[in-house]
Tab-separated table of C-alpha atoms and ligand atoms in Angstrom:
chain	number	residue	atom	x	y	z
K	28	MET	CA	-1.124	99.727	-6.700
K	29	LEU	CA	-4.086	101.974	-7.489
K	30	SER	CA	-4.317	103.748	-10.855
K	31	ASP	CA	-3.477	107.469	-10.868
K	32	LYS	CA	-7.027	108.347	-11.838
K	33	ILE	CA	-8.681	106.398	-9.035
K	34	THR	CA	-6.176	107.772	-6.530
K	35	GLU	CA	-7.149	111.276	-7.658
K	36	ASN	CA	-10.879	110.519	-7.660
K	37	LEU	CA	-10.770	108.957	-4.188
K	38	GLY	CA	-9.221	112.208	-2.999
K	39	ARG	CA	-12.210	114.199	-4.279
K	40	SER	CA	-14.793	111.587	-3.477
K	41	SER	CA	-18.164	112.378	-2.130
K	42	TRP	CA	-18.923	114.679	0.782
K	43	ILE	CA	-22.050	112.637	1.361
K	44	ARG	CA	-20.039	109.550	2.258
K	45	ALA	CA	-17.590	111.635	4.296
K	46	MET	CA	-20.417	113.027	6.430
K	47	PHE	CA	-22.039	109.606	6.752
K	48	GLU	CA	-18.759	108.277	8.131
K	49	GLU	CA	-18.619	111.180	10.614
K	50	GLY	CA	-22.097	110.030	11.606
K	51	ASP	CA	-20.880	106.503	12.299
K	52	LYS	CA	-18.422	107.913	14.825
K	53	LEU	CA	-21.186	109.944	16.511
K	54	ARG	CA	-23.576	106.956	16.534
K	55	ALA	CA	-20.921	104.821	18.249
K	56	VAL	CA	-20.635	107.387	21.060
K	57	HIS	CA	-24.220	108.677	21.456
K	58	GLY	CA	-26.392	105.841	20.046
K	59	ALA	CA	-28.202	105.911	16.677
K	60	ASP	CA	-31.384	107.454	18.139
K	61	ASN	CA	-29.530	110.536	19.309
K	62	VAL	CA	-27.888	111.351	15.969
K	63	PHE	CA	-29.876	113.196	13.274
K	64	ASP	CA	-28.487	111.913	10.021
K	65	PHE	CA	-29.752	113.802	6.963
K	66	THR	CA	-26.930	112.759	4.645
K	67	LEU	CA	-28.087	109.873	2.453
K	68	GLY	CA	-30.783	109.610	-0.211
K	69	ASN	CA	-31.602	106.097	0.951
K	70	PRO	CA	-35.387	105.962	1.526
K	71	ASP	CA	-36.533	104.980	5.010
K	72	THR	CA	-39.816	103.691	3.527
K	73	GLU	CA	-40.704	100.185	2.326
K	74	PRO	CA	-41.758	99.269	-1.235
K	75	PRO	CA	-45.528	99.105	-1.958
K	76	ASN	CA	-47.211	95.775	-1.171
K	77	SER	CA	-47.772	95.063	-4.868
K	78	VAL	CA	-43.994	94.958	-5.406
K	79	LYS	CA	-43.341	92.780	-2.348
K	80	GLU	CA	-46.093	90.373	-3.462
K	81	ALA	CA	-44.652	90.217	-6.984
K	82	PHE	CA	-41.257	89.218	-5.542
K	83	ILE	CA	-42.889	86.473	-3.425
K	84	LYS	CA	-44.788	85.158	-6.453
K	85	LEU	CA	-41.619	85.153	-8.551
K	86	ALA	CA	-39.722	83.256	-5.865
K	87	HIS	CA	-42.349	80.478	-6.013
K	88	ASP	CA	-42.590	80.442	-9.817
K	89	ASP	CA	-41.114	77.229	-11.211
K	90	THR	CA	-41.451	78.210	-14.884
K	91	PRO	CA	-38.164	77.138	-16.490
K	92	GLY	CA	-35.971	80.040	-17.552
K	93	ARG	CA	-36.862	82.519	-14.796
K	94	HIS	CA	-33.176	82.845	-13.879
K	95	ARG	CA	-31.585	82.723	-17.310
K	96	TYR	CA	-29.886	85.354	-19.466
K	97	MET	CA	-32.233	87.305	-21.699
K	98	ASN	CA	-31.983	89.942	-24.415
K	99	ASN	CA	-29.465	92.519	-23.116
K	100	ALA	CA	-32.192	95.197	-23.366
K	101	GLY	CA	-34.402	93.283	-20.901
K	102	TYR	CA	-37.677	91.319	-21.096
K	103	VAL	CA	-39.858	92.464	-24.005
K	104	ASP	CA	-43.073	92.376	-21.939
K	105	VAL	CA	-41.511	94.589	-19.240
K	106	ARG	CA	-40.142	97.039	-21.838
K	107	GLU	CA	-43.571	97.157	-23.477
K	108	ALA	CA	-45.197	97.908	-20.097
K	109	VAL	CA	-42.712	100.767	-19.504
K	110	ALA	CA	-43.260	102.077	-23.053
K	111	GLN	CA	-47.029	101.991	-22.520
K	112	GLN	CA	-46.666	103.960	-19.285
K	113	LEU	CA	-44.486	106.556	-21.038
K	114	ARG	CA	-46.960	106.815	-23.933
K	115	LYS	CA	-49.705	107.490	-21.393
K	116	GLU	CA	-47.668	110.111	-19.506
K	117	SER	CA	-46.011	111.914	-22.418
K	118	GLY	CA	-48.186	111.248	-25.452
K	119	VAL	CA	-45.009	110.271	-27.332
K	120	ASN	CA	-45.352	107.089	-29.346
K	121	LEU	CA	-42.693	104.808	-27.837
K	122	SER	CA	-42.629	101.052	-28.191
K	123	ALA	CA	-40.662	98.336	-26.396
K	124	LYS	CA	-37.692	98.832	-28.720
K	125	HIS	CA	-37.183	102.376	-27.383
K	126	VAL	CA	-36.753	101.103	-23.815
K	127	VAL	CA	-33.665	99.436	-22.339
K	128	MET	CA	-33.901	98.089	-18.792
K	129	THR	CA	-30.857	99.030	-16.685
K	130	CYS	CA	-29.212	98.604	-13.300
K	131	GLY	CA	-30.795	101.748	-11.853
K	132	ALA	CA	-30.429	105.283	-13.158
K	133	ALA	CA	-26.708	105.109	-12.373
K	134	GLY	CA	-26.327	102.171	-14.760
K	135	GLY	CA	-28.549	103.902	-17.335
K	136	LEU	CA	-26.517	107.132	-17.287
K	137	ASN	CA	-23.278	105.184	-17.767
K	138	VAL	CA	-24.779	103.234	-20.660
K	139	VAL	CA	-25.943	106.389	-22.473
K	140	LEU	CA	-22.650	108.231	-21.894
K	141	LYS	CA	-20.652	105.217	-23.090
K	142	THR	CA	-22.851	105.026	-26.190
K	143	ILE	CA	-22.509	108.661	-27.285
K	144	LEU	CA	-19.145	110.042	-26.087
K	145	ASN	CA	-15.946	110.344	-28.085
K	146	PRO	CA	-12.806	111.223	-26.105
K	147	GLU	CA	-12.847	114.875	-24.947
K	148	ASP	CA	-16.516	115.374	-25.861
K	149	GLU	CA	-18.152	117.867	-23.521
K	150	VAL	CA	-21.172	117.228	-21.319
K	151	ILE	CA	-22.936	120.199	-19.774
K	152	VAL	CA	-23.970	119.676	-16.147
K	153	LEU	CA	-26.198	122.162	-14.333
K	154	ALA	CA	-25.062	123.118	-10.821
K	155	PRO	CA	-26.043	122.268	-8.181
K	156	TYR	CA	-25.719	118.682	-9.411
K	157	PHE	CA	-25.637	115.042	-8.285
K	158	VAL	CA	-21.888	114.700	-7.896
K	159	GLU	CA	-21.662	111.218	-9.427
K	160	TYR	CA	-22.317	112.770	-12.878
K	161	LEU	CA	-18.729	114.019	-12.917
K	162	PHE	CA	-17.358	110.525	-12.339
K	163	TYR	CA	-19.743	108.935	-14.868
K	164	ILE	CA	-18.664	111.418	-17.557
K	165	ASP	CA	-15.030	110.757	-16.709
K	166	ASN	CA	-15.660	106.976	-16.920
K	167	HIS	CA	-16.295	107.390	-20.656
K	168	GLY	CA	-13.604	109.917	-21.554
K	169	GLY	CA	-15.854	112.986	-21.559
K	170	LYS	CA	-15.302	116.413	-20.027
K	171	PRO	CA	-17.902	117.935	-17.717
K	172	VAL	CA	-18.707	121.603	-18.325
K	173	ILE	CA	-20.433	123.089	-15.299
K	174	VAL	CA	-23.071	125.775	-15.804
K	175	ASN	CA	-24.765	127.375	-12.794
K	176	THR	CA	-28.537	127.501	-12.552
K	177	SER	CA	-30.194	130.784	-11.604
K	178	ALA	CA	-29.090	131.868	-8.110
K	179	GLU	CA	-32.643	133.046	-7.419
K	180	ASP	CA	-34.599	129.846	-7.976
K	181	PHE	CA	-32.184	127.150	-9.282
K	182	GLN	CA	-34.008	127.058	-12.643
K	183	PRO	CA	-31.813	126.455	-15.718
K	184	ASP	CA	-30.064	129.605	-16.947
K	185	VAL	CA	-30.704	129.032	-20.638
K	186	GLU	CA	-28.470	131.856	-21.850
K	187	ALA	CA	-25.571	130.514	-19.794
K	188	VAL	CA	-26.118	126.995	-21.165
K	189	ALA	CA	-26.213	128.305	-24.751
K	190	ALA	CA	-23.008	130.268	-24.122
K	191	ALA	CA	-21.284	127.119	-22.848
K	192	VAL	CA	-22.113	125.032	-25.951
K	193	THR	CA	-19.169	124.371	-28.288
K	194	PRO	CA	-18.784	122.088	-31.320
K	195	LYS	CA	-17.605	119.437	-28.815
K	196	THR	CA	-20.816	119.527	-26.748
K	197	LYS	CA	-22.433	116.118	-26.982
K	198	ALA	CA	-24.919	116.183	-24.145
K	199	VAL	CA	-26.649	118.156	-21.421
K	200	ILE	CA	-27.654	116.362	-18.224
K	201	ILE	CA	-30.760	117.669	-16.503
K	202	ASN	CA	-32.276	116.392	-13.259
K	203	SER	CA	-35.746	117.405	-12.174
K	204	PRO	CA	-37.086	117.159	-9.487
K	205	ASN	CA	-33.549	117.979	-8.526
K	206	ASN	CA	-31.079	116.454	-6.134
K	207	PRO	CA	-29.954	118.481	-4.108
K	208	THR	CA	-32.459	121.386	-4.380
K	209	GLY	CA	-35.839	119.636	-4.722
K	210	VAL	CA	-36.645	122.182	-7.447
K	211	MET	CA	-38.693	121.132	-10.459
K	212	TYR	CA	-37.534	122.689	-13.738
K	213	SER	CA	-40.387	124.651	-15.299
K	214	GLU	CA	-41.993	123.822	-18.657
K	215	GLN	CA	-41.062	127.310	-19.819
K	216	ALA	CA	-37.370	126.931	-18.900
K	217	LEU	CA	-37.206	123.517	-20.604
K	218	GLN	CA	-38.979	124.776	-23.740
K	219	SER	CA	-36.515	127.643	-24.059
K	220	LEU	CA	-33.590	125.288	-23.373
K	221	SER	CA	-34.888	123.063	-26.183
K	222	ALA	CA	-35.031	126.019	-28.607
K	223	ALA	CA	-31.536	127.171	-27.596
K	224	LEU	CA	-30.045	123.690	-28.103
K	225	LYS	CA	-31.777	123.326	-31.484
K	226	ALA	CA	-30.228	126.631	-32.595
K	227	LYS	CA	-26.788	125.485	-31.431
K	228	GLU	CA	-27.150	122.124	-33.206
K	229	LYS	CA	-27.893	124.044	-36.391
K	230	GLU	CA	-24.997	126.452	-35.858
K	231	PHE	CA	-22.449	123.678	-35.228
K	232	GLU	CA	-24.109	120.980	-37.377
K	233	SER	CA	-23.982	118.709	-34.358
K	234	ASN	CA	-26.273	116.571	-32.212
K	235	ILE	CA	-26.708	117.566	-28.596
K	236	TYR	CA	-28.498	114.914	-26.552
K	237	VAL	CA	-30.458	115.771	-23.437
K	238	LEU	CA	-30.061	113.156	-20.700
K	239	SER	CA	-32.982	113.654	-18.367
K	240	ASP	CA	-32.221	111.901	-15.089
K	241	GLU	CA	-35.618	111.460	-13.414
K	242	PRO	CA	-35.461	109.131	-10.400
K	243	TYR	CA	-37.668	111.532	-8.395
K	244	ASN	CA	-40.393	111.905	-11.052
K	245	LYS	CA	-43.053	110.325	-8.818
K	246	ILE	CA	-42.157	112.346	-5.714
K	247	VAL	CA	-43.870	115.677	-6.379
K	248	TYR	CA	-45.937	117.838	-4.066
K	249	ASP	CA	-48.824	120.279	-3.995
K	250	GLY	CA	-50.350	119.094	-7.283
K	251	ALA	CA	-47.259	120.115	-9.291
K	252	VAL	CA	-47.070	118.490	-12.728
K	253	LEU	CA	-43.700	117.355	-14.057
K	254	PRO	CA	-43.014	118.637	-17.611
K	255	GLN	CA	-42.628	115.775	-20.099
K	256	VAL	CA	-39.079	115.892	-21.419
K	257	LEU	CA	-39.815	113.477	-24.285
K	258	LYS	CA	-42.394	115.941	-25.573
K	259	ILE	CA	-40.079	118.950	-25.234
K	260	PHE	CA	-36.717	117.683	-26.562
K	261	GLN	CA	-36.403	115.738	-29.807
K	262	ASN	CA	-32.939	114.417	-28.877
K	263	ALA	CA	-33.903	113.222	-25.412
K	264	PHE	CA	-33.076	110.164	-23.385
K	265	VAL	CA	-35.090	109.747	-20.202
K	266	ILE	CA	-33.112	107.845	-17.594
K	267	ASN	CA	-35.233	106.649	-14.735
K	268	SER	CA	-35.204	104.240	-11.850
K	269	PHE	CA	-37.418	102.686	-9.222
K	270	SER	CA	-34.950	103.367	-6.399
K	271	LYS	CA	-36.950	106.294	-5.062
K	272	SER	CA	-40.374	105.979	-6.696
K	273	LEU	CA	-40.861	102.409	-5.386
K	274	SER	CA	-38.241	102.523	-2.580
K	275	LEU	CA	-36.107	99.831	-4.262
K	276	PRO	CA	-32.563	101.262	-4.378
K	277	GLY	CA	-30.892	97.988	-3.432
K	278	GLU	CA	-32.587	96.057	-6.247
K	279	ARG	CA	-30.796	98.116	-8.960
K	280	ILE	CA	-33.603	98.533	-11.425
K	281	GLY	CA	-34.265	101.351	-13.884
K	282	TYR	CA	-34.495	102.076	-17.597
K	283	ILE	CA	-33.470	104.290	-20.487
K	284	ALA	CA	-36.153	105.533	-22.866
K	285	ALA	CA	-35.143	107.123	-26.159
K	286	ASN	CA	-37.351	109.574	-28.035
K	287	PRO	CA	-38.275	107.735	-31.278
K	288	ALA	CA	-37.848	111.056	-33.131
K	289	MET	CA	-34.216	111.526	-32.090
K	290	ASP	CA	-31.411	111.785	-34.629
K	291	PHE	CA	-29.785	108.383	-35.349
K	292	CYS	CA	-32.347	106.632	-33.121
K	293	GLU	CA	-31.938	103.107	-34.522
K	294	GLN	CA	-28.121	103.160	-34.292
K	295	LEU	CA	-28.243	104.659	-30.807
K	296	LEU	CA	-30.629	101.963	-29.579
K	297	GLU	CA	-28.281	99.313	-30.890
K	298	GLY	CA	-25.420	101.110	-29.118
K	299	LEU	CA	-27.327	101.240	-25.811
K	300	VAL	CA	-27.980	97.498	-25.833
K	301	PHE	CA	-24.346	96.789	-26.742
K	302	CYS	CA	-23.068	99.043	-23.940
K	303	ASN	CA	-25.481	97.584	-21.365
K	304	ARG	CA	-23.848	94.252	-22.196
K	305	THR	CA	-20.210	95.273	-22.490
K	306	LEU	CA	-20.108	97.516	-19.426
K	307	GLY	CA	-20.655	94.232	-17.652
K	308	PHE	CA	-24.247	94.802	-16.548
K	309	VAL	CA	-25.306	92.214	-19.211
K	310	ASN	CA	-28.964	92.827	-18.368
K	311	ALA	CA	-30.968	94.425	-15.563
K	312	PRO	CA	-31.833	91.988	-12.709
K	313	ALA	CA	-34.461	89.540	-13.941
K	314	PHE	CA	-36.677	89.432	-10.804
K	315	ALA	CA	-36.610	93.180	-10.328
K	316	GLN	CA	-37.713	93.773	-13.940
K	317	LYS	CA	-40.719	91.492	-13.487
K	318	ALA	CA	-41.493	92.866	-10.028
K	319	ILE	CA	-41.814	96.507	-11.123
K	320	ALA	CA	-43.757	95.745	-14.310
K	321	GLY	CA	-47.086	95.414	-12.502
K	322	SER	CA	-46.526	98.476	-10.286
K	323	LEU	CA	-45.725	101.228	-12.786
K	324	ASP	CA	-48.723	103.247	-11.598
K	325	GLU	CA	-47.704	102.942	-7.953
K	326	ALA	CA	-45.493	105.300	-5.992
K	327	ALA	CA	-43.900	105.370	-2.580
K	328	ASP	CA	-45.962	107.176	0.051
K	329	VAL	CA	-45.510	110.776	-1.125
K	330	GLU	CA	-47.728	112.159	1.658
K	331	GLN	CA	-45.273	111.164	4.391
K	332	TYR	CA	-42.423	112.864	2.454
K	333	LYS	CA	-44.570	115.998	2.135
K	334	GLU	CA	-45.277	115.983	5.858
K	335	LYS	CA	-41.553	115.781	6.619
K	336	ARG	CA	-40.776	118.488	4.081
K	337	ASP	CA	-43.356	120.794	5.665
K	338	ILE	CA	-42.185	120.248	9.246
K	339	LEU	CA	-38.521	120.867	8.401
K	340	TYR	CA	-39.123	123.681	5.914
K	341	ASN	CA	-41.407	125.602	8.289
K	342	HIS	CA	-38.952	125.147	11.134
K	343	LEU	CA	-35.984	126.341	9.065
K	344	ILE	CA	-37.866	129.426	7.865
K	345	LYS	CA	-38.940	130.200	11.445
K	346	LEU	CA	-35.289	129.972	12.505
K	347	GLY	CA	-34.284	132.479	9.809
K	348	PHE	CA	-32.883	130.202	7.106
K	349	SER	CA	-33.353	131.177	3.482
K	350	CYS	CA	-34.625	128.184	1.506
K	351	ILE	CA	-36.620	127.486	-1.649
K	352	LYS	CA	-39.706	125.378	-0.893
K	353	PRO	CA	-39.100	122.203	-2.906
K	354	GLU	CA	-41.778	120.920	-5.272
K	355	GLY	CA	-40.334	117.437	-5.383
K	356	ALA	CA	-37.697	114.850	-4.378
K	357	PHE	CA	-36.838	114.598	-0.655
K	358	TYR	CA	-34.178	117.251	-0.177
K	359	LEU	CA	-34.035	120.762	1.267
K	360	PHE	CA	-31.190	123.035	0.201
K	361	PRO	CA	-31.074	126.089	2.498
K	362	GLN	CA	-28.319	128.666	2.570
K	363	ALA	CA	-25.799	128.010	5.338
K	364	LEU	CA	-25.882	130.685	8.024
K	365	ILE	CA	-22.204	131.462	7.499
K	366	PRO	CA	-20.437	131.777	4.125
K	367	ASP	CA	-18.342	128.633	4.650
K	368	ASP	CA	-20.729	125.677	4.227
K	369	VAL	CA	-18.092	123.122	5.261
K	370	GLU	CA	-17.501	125.004	8.514
K	371	PHE	CA	-21.279	125.204	9.009
K	372	ALA	CA	-21.661	121.426	8.559
K	373	LYS	CA	-18.881	120.955	11.131
K	374	LEU	CA	-20.716	123.212	13.603
K	375	ALA	CA	-23.875	121.162	12.977
K	376	LEU	CA	-21.990	118.006	13.962
K	377	LYS	CA	-21.593	119.415	17.462
K	378	HIS	CA	-25.398	119.256	17.715
K	379	LYS	CA	-25.388	115.710	16.283
K	380	LEU	CA	-26.875	117.023	13.040
K	381	LEU	CA	-25.417	115.492	9.899
K	382	LEU	CA	-25.813	117.761	6.869
K	383	VAL	CA	-23.941	117.752	3.543
K	384	PRO	CA	-22.074	120.926	2.464
K	385	GLY	CA	-23.294	122.433	-0.833
K	386	LYS	CA	-19.698	122.368	-2.028
K	387	GLY	CA	-20.205	118.639	-2.639
K	388	PHE	CA	-22.873	119.540	-5.243
K	389	GLY	CA	-20.876	122.327	-6.902
K	390	CYS	CA	-22.763	124.973	-4.935
K	391	PRO	CA	-20.850	126.321	-1.922
K	392	GLY	CA	-22.671	128.370	0.686
K	393	TYR	CA	-25.591	125.920	0.989
K	394	ILE	CA	-26.288	122.692	2.830
K	395	ARG	CA	-28.350	119.680	1.786
K	396	ILE	CA	-30.821	118.084	4.154
K	397	SER	CA	-32.078	114.691	2.960
K	398	TYR	CA	-35.373	114.026	4.732
K	399	CYS	CA	-36.073	110.448	3.573
K	400	VAL	CA	-35.575	109.510	7.253
K	401	SER	CA	-38.021	108.486	9.981
K	402	MET	CA	-40.567	110.971	11.300
K	403	LYS	CA	-39.012	110.439	14.735
K	404	THR	CA	-35.649	111.681	13.426
K	405	VAL	CA	-37.321	114.693	11.785
K	406	LYS	CA	-39.221	115.691	14.941
K	407	ASN	CA	-36.399	115.003	17.381
K	408	SER	CA	-33.970	117.023	15.257
K	409	LEU	CA	-35.887	120.298	15.568
K	410	PRO	CA	-34.294	121.420	18.894
K	411	ALA	CA	-30.865	120.576	17.452
K	412	PHE	CA	-31.434	122.957	14.505
K	413	GLU	CA	-32.538	125.600	17.009
K	414	ALA	CA	-29.413	125.106	19.135
K	415	LEU	CA	-27.219	125.296	16.009
K	416	VAL	CA	-28.763	128.618	15.007
K	417	LYS	CA	-28.309	129.967	18.553
K	418	GLU	CA	-24.653	128.995	18.496
K	419	VAL	CA	-24.009	130.564	15.085
K	420	ARG	CA	-25.943	133.738	15.851
K	421	GLY	CA	-24.439	133.989	19.339
H	511	PLP	N1	-29.529	110.445	-10.123
H	511	PLP	C1	-29.811	111.146	-9.024
H	511	PLP	C2	-30.110	112.582	-9.153
H	511	PLP	C3	-29.800	110.536	-7.768
H	511	PLP	O1	-30.070	111.266	-6.678
H	511	PLP	C4	-29.483	109.160	-7.681
H	511	PLP	C5	-29.406	108.480	-6.377
H	511	PLP	O2	-29.449	109.049	-5.328
H	511	PLP	C6	-29.207	108.465	-8.866
H	511	PLP	C7	-29.241	109.128	-10.067
H	511	PLP	C8	-28.871	107.006	-8.859
H	511	PLP	O3	-30.029	106.279	-8.656
H	511	PLP	P1	-30.124	104.702	-8.891
H	511	PLP	O4	-30.261	104.073	-7.559
H	511	PLP	O5	-31.348	104.544	-9.726
H	511	PLP	O6	-28.920	104.276	-9.625
């Protein structure tokens, strides 16, 4: 018999999966090529050649120990390579000891939350959000506190965050470039968030850790520059992965980087390594660690994502949708053309368009379009969007 909690959580489980399953039914009837599935953030692209070659080399490497357990934080040479990359990007003086290799960003987020949360501690989550955050916080006994971003541009509403902080606030999760909006949080918004959190830490004599979830940090457009969270927040953990930046989601590889200047850094690092072990991850996959180490400067083909963004964005605007032009990630988050986003997604199904209602991201009234799909799907879907608009507008 299932636990009460899992029974409850299954009931509220993800809209993304629900829509994907609707898609399976449509694909069975109409054939995969005739269904336009924009539900999953599962990149259609292949990893760069350097990563594929590294895997081949590893498979042929007979050096004893390649498949053994290691330090629970990961290989020192890989952690040093990640630290070096972060030093180059942020100017913050990290070393290997500030990096813990993890099973993707999902694993990394769970490790950090497990390390810092006492029962009933609060974690501020900015809406719209990646829905799994709510389950991860719950996994470790915390309570999510949802704060809306600005309705105008989805930037953090710093005053609203400050107003939501209590003596129980232990962390704030930020995600930029953002899933589901594609918005990049501005340097100015993050600087003022940092000042507001510092003031609250002083007021409540507490530590509030910023968990910066950055799996889309390499997918940015139009010359935009991602603000460096480690430079802005003293109490910052960067949680990153290679699922999107190197198109490796199935290999489960990512890392946590802790700002060396953070409060209780040494103890926290020890806690992270302990939790990576005792959550049952033990260590990040050995081959995947080695495979990414030589490709930290590489990124998936951002140009093809930009092309898809432009085609879909321009088409949606032409059809009368209201949508912020994303600066990163591979999602569009337009307003639904009727107030009920779930109803709108159901209407879209009639045109074999699979979209995810904003409700699933804590932001009703919108829909998410994930465009990490083939160019053929993007182009062939355009008449379907047009037909959907015609139906809605009569
Ligand atoms: N965070 C965000 C915002 C995501 O969109 C995803 C995956 O889609 C993850 C974390 C999990 O990524 P990973 O595959 O690295 O665990």
